[in-house]
Coordinates of C-alpha atoms and ligand atoms in Angstrom, one line a residue:
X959 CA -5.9 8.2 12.2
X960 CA -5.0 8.0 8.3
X961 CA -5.9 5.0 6.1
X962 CA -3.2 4.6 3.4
X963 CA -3.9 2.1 0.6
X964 CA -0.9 0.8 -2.1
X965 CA -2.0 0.0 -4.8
X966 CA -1.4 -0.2 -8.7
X967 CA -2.4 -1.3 -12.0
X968 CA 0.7 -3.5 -12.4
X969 CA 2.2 -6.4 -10.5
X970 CA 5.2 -6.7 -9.2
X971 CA 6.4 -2.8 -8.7
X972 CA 6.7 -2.6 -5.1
X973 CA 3.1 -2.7 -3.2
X974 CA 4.2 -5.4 -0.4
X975 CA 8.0 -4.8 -0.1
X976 CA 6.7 -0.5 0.3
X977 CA 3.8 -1.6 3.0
X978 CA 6.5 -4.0 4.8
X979 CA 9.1 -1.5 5.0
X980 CA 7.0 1.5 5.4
X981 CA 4.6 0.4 8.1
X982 CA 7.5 -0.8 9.7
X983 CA 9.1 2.3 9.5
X984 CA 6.5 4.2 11.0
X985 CA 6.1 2.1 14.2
X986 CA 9.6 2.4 14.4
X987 CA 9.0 6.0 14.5
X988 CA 6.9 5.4 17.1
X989 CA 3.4 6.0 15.4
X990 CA 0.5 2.8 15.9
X991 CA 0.5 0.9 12.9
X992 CA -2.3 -1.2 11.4
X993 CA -1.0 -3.4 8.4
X994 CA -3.9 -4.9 6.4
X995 CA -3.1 -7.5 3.7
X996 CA -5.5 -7.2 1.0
X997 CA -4.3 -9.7 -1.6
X998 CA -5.0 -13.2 -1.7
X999 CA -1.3 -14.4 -2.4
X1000 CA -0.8 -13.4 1.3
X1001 CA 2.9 -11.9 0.7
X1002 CA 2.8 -8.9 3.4
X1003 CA 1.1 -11.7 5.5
X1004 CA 3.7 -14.4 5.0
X1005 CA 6.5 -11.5 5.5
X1006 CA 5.0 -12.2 9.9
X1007 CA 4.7 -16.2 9.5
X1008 CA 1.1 -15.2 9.2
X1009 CA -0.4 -18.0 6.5
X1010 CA -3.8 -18.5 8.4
X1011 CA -7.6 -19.0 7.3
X1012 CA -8.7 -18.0 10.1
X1013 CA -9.7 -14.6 11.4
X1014 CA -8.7 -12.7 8.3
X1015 CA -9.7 -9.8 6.3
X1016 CA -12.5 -12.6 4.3
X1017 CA -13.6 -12.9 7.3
X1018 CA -15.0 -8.8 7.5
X1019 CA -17.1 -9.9 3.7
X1020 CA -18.5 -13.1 5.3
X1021 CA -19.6 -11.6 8.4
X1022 CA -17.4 -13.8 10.5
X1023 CA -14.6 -12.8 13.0
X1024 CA -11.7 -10.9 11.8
X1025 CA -8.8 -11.0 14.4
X1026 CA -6.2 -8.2 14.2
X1027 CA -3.1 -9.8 15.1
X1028 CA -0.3 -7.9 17.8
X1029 CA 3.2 -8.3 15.9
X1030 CA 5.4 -6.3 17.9
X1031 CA 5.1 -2.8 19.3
X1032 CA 3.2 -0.4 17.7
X1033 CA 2.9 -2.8 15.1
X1034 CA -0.6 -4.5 14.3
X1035 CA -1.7 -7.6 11.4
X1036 CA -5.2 -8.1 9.8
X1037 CA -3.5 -11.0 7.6
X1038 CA -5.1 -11.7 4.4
X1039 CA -6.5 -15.4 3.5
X1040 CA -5.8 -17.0 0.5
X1041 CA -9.5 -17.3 -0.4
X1042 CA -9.5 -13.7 -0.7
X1043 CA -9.8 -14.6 -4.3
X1044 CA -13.7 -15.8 -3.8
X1045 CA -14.6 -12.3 -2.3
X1046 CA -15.9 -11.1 -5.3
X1047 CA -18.5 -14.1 -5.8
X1048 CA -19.7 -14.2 -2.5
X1049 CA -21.1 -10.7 -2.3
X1050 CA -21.9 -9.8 -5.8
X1051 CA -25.2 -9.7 -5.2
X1052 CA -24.9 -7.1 -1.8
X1053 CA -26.0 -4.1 -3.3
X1054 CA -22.9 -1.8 -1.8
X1055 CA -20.4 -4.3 -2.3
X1056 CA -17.7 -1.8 -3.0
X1057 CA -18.1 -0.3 0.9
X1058 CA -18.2 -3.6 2.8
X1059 CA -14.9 -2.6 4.2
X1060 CA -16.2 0.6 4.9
X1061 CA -19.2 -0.7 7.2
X1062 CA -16.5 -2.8 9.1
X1063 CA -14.7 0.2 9.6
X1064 CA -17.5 2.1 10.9
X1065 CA -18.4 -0.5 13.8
X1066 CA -15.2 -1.0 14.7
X1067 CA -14.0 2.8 14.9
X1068 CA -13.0 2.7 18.4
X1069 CA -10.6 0.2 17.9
X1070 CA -9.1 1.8 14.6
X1071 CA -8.9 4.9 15.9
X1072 CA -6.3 3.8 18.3
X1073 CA -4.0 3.4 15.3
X1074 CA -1.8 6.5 13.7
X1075 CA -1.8 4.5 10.4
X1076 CA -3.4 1.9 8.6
X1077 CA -1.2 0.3 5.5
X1078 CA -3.3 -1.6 3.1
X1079 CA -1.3 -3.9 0.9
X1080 CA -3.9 -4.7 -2.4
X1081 CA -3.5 -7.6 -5.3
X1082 CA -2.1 -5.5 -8.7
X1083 CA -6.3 -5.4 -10.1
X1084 CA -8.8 -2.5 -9.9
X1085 CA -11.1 -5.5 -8.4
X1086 CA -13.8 -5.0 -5.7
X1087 CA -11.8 -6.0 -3.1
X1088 CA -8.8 -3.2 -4.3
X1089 CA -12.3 -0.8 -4.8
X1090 CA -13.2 -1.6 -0.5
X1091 CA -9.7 -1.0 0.7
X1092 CA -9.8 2.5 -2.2
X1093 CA -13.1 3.7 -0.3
X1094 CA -12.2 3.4 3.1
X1095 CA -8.3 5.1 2.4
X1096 CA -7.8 9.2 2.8
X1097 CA -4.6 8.3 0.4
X1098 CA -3.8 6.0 -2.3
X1099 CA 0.4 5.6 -3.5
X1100 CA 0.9 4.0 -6.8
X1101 CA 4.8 2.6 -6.9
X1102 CA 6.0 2.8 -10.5
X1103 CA 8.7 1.1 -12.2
X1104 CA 11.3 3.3 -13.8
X1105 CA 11.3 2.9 -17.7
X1106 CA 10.1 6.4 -18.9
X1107 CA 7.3 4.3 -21.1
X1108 CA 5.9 1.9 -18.3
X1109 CA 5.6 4.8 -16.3
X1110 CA 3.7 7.1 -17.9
X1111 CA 1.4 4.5 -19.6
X1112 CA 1.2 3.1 -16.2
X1113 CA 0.9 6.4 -14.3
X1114 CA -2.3 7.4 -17.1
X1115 CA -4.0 3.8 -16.6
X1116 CA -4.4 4.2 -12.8
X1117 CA -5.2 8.0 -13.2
X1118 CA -8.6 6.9 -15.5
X1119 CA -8.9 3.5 -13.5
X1120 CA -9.5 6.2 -10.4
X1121 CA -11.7 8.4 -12.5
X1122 CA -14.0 6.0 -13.2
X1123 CA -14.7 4.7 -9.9
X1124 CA -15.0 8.0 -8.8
X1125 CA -17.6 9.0 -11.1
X1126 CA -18.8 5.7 -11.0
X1127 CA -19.5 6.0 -7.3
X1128 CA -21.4 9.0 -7.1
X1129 CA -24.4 9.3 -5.0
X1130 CA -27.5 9.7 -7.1
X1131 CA -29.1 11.9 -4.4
X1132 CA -26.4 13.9 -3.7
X1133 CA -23.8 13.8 -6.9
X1134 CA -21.4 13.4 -4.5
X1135 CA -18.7 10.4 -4.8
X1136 CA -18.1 8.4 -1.9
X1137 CA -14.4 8.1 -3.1
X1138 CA -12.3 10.9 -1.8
X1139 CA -8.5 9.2 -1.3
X1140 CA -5.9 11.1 -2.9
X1141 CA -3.6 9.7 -5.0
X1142 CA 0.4 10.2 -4.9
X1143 CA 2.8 7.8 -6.9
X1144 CA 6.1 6.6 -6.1
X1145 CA 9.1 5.8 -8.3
X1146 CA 10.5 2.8 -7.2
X1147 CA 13.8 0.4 -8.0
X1148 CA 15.1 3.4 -9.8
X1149 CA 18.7 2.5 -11.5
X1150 CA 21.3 4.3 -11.5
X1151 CA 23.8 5.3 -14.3
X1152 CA 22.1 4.6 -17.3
X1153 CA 20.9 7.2 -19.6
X1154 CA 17.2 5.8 -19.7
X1155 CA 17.2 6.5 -15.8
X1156 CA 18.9 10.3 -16.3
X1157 CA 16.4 10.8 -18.6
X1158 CA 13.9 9.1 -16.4
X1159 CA 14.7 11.1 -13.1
X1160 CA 14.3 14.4 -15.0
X1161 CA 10.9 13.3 -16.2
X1162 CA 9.7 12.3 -12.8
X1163 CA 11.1 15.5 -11.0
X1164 CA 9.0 17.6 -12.9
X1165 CA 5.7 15.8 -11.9
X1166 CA 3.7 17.1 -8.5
X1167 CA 2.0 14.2 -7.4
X1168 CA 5.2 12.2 -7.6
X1169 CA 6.3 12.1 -3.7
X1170 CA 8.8 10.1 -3.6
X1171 CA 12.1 8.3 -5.4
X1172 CA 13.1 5.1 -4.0
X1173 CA 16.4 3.5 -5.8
X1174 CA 16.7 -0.1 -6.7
X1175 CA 18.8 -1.6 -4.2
X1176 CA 19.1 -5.5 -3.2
X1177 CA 18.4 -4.1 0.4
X1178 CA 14.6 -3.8 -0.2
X1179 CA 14.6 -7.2 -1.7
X1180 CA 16.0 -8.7 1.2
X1181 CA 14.1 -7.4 3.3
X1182 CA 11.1 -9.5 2.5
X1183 CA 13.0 -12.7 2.1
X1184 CA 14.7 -12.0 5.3
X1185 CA 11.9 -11.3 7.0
X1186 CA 13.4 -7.9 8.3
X1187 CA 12.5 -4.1 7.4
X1188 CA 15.6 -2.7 5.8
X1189 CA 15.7 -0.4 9.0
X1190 CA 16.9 -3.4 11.1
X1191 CA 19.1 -4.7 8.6
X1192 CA 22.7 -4.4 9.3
X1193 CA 24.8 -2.4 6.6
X1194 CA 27.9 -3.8 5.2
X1195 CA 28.9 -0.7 3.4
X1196 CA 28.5 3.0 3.5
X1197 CA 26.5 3.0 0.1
X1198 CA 24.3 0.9 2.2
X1199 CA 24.4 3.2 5.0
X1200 CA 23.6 6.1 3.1
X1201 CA 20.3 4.4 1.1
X1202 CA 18.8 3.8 4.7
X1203 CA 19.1 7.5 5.6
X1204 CA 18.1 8.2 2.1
X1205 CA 14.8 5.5 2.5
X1206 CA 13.9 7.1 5.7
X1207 CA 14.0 10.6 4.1
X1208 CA 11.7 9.3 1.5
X1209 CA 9.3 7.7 4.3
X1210 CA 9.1 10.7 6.2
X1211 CA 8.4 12.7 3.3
X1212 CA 5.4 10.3 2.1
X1213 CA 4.4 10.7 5.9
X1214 CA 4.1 14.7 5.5
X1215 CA 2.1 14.2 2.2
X1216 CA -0.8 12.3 4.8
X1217 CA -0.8 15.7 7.1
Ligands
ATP340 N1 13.5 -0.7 -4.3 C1 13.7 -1.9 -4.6 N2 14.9 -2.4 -4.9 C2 15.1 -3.7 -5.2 N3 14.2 -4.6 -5.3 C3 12.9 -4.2 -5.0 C4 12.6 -2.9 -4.7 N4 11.2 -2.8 -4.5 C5 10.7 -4.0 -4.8 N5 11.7 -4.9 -5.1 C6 11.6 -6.3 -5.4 O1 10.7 -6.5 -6.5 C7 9.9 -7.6 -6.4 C8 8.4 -7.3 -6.4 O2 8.2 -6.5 -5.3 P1 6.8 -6.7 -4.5 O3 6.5 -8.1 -4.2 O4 6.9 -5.8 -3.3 O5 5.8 -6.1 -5.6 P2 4.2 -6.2 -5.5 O6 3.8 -4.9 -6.3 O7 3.7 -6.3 -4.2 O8 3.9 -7.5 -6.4 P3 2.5 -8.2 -6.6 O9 1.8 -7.3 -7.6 O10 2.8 -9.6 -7.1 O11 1.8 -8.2 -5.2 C9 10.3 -8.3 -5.1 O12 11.3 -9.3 -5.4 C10 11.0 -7.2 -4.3 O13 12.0 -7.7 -3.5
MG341 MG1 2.4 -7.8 -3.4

């Protein structure tokens, strides 16, 4: 089982259309998926006609019932609820507020272990709640938008944002952090066929931890509005035909970087 958190500094770059399309993906592929929606605007949630109060992830920092909805095979829901944005007040004075989630996860390991993969989707803020779904996650991908400046000033902000809470995190007995998710970015709604996004692809080709290169298409922003992964939307055109074997290339690489 591997916990896989998106998050990023910024809003709007990708987080819910990526954990929509790639937790899809994988129980496509076959793998158990657990999607957990992590931000209070509820968009991954909405994507499964799943706008509830009831039985959500507020319920695992209230010490109430969280249900994990069945959405289809191989395909699981913790939905979020739209008071997600009172979390922080109602356990700021819990001394390990940070690894709530992580004490959930630990009762209820028998149950998550069934899953291959658990997709967090997060709220674009380094909050406490982003800071649970970070310390329970063996990976974190950061989507980036594809102007050379946003992304390297955007790429550096999460890179110390990490840093911190690493460091910031550290047992005082031990010196060791409880924070060990590594962290892999992800170009997304790169455009074609201008010279910023030459100039941009060259940049990001020569950087390690980026994994993966997702193109701007109107395919991914369908998807969400459609309520349909992209691999279950009908092509009209080869060019569309191509950027789903292209997406699923991308996918199964980001997959390999969790092995
Ligand atoms: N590769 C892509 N091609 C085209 N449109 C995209 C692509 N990726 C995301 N989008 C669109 O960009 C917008 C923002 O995406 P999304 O909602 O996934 O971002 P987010 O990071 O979850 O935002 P928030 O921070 O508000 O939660 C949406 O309209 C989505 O359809
Ligand atoms: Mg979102």
């Amino acid at each position: 089982m591997k916990i896989m958190t998106f998050s990023a500094s910024k809003g709007g770059v990708g987080k819910t259309t990526l954990s929509y399309n790639f937790g899809s993906w994988l129980a496509h592929s076959g793998y158990n998926v657990l999607l957990i929606d992590a931000d209070y605007q509820a968009n991954l949630s909405s994507t499964f006609n799943m706008f509830t109060n009831q039985g959500t992830l507020l319920d695992v920092f209230t010490d109430g019932s969280p249900k994990i909805r069945h959405i289809k095979t191989h395909l699981d829901l913790l939905p979020a609820s739209p008071n997600l944005d009172q979390v922080e007040s109602l356990v700021h004075d819990r001394m390990y507020r940070e690894l709530i989630m992580m004490g959930w996860l630990k009762d209820n390991i028998d149950q998550i272990n069934q899953y291959d993969y658990v997709v967090i989707d997060t709220h674009p803020e380094f909050g406490m709640l982003t800071k649970n779904m970070i310390a329970v996650s063996d990976y974190v991908f950061v989507p980036l938008e594809p102007s050379d400046y946003g992304f390297q000033q955007s790429k550096n902000q999460f890179d110390i944002r990490m840093n911190e809470y690493r460091n910031n995190s550290k047992d005082p007995r031990t010196g060791e952090s409880d924070i060990d998710a590594k962290v892999f970015y992800i170009a997304n709604r790169i455009r074609h066929n201008t010279n910023t996004s030459h100039t941009f692809k060259k940049a990001i080709e020569s950087l390690p931890d980026v994994v993966a290169q997702i193109d701007e298409r109107e395919m991914m922003n369908s998807s969400t509005l459609l309520k349909k992964p992209v691999i279950d939307l009908k092509p009209n055109s080869q060019s569309n035909r191509e950027f789903i074997t292209e997406l699923e290339k991308q996918f199964e690489t980001i997959r390999q970087h969790m092995e």
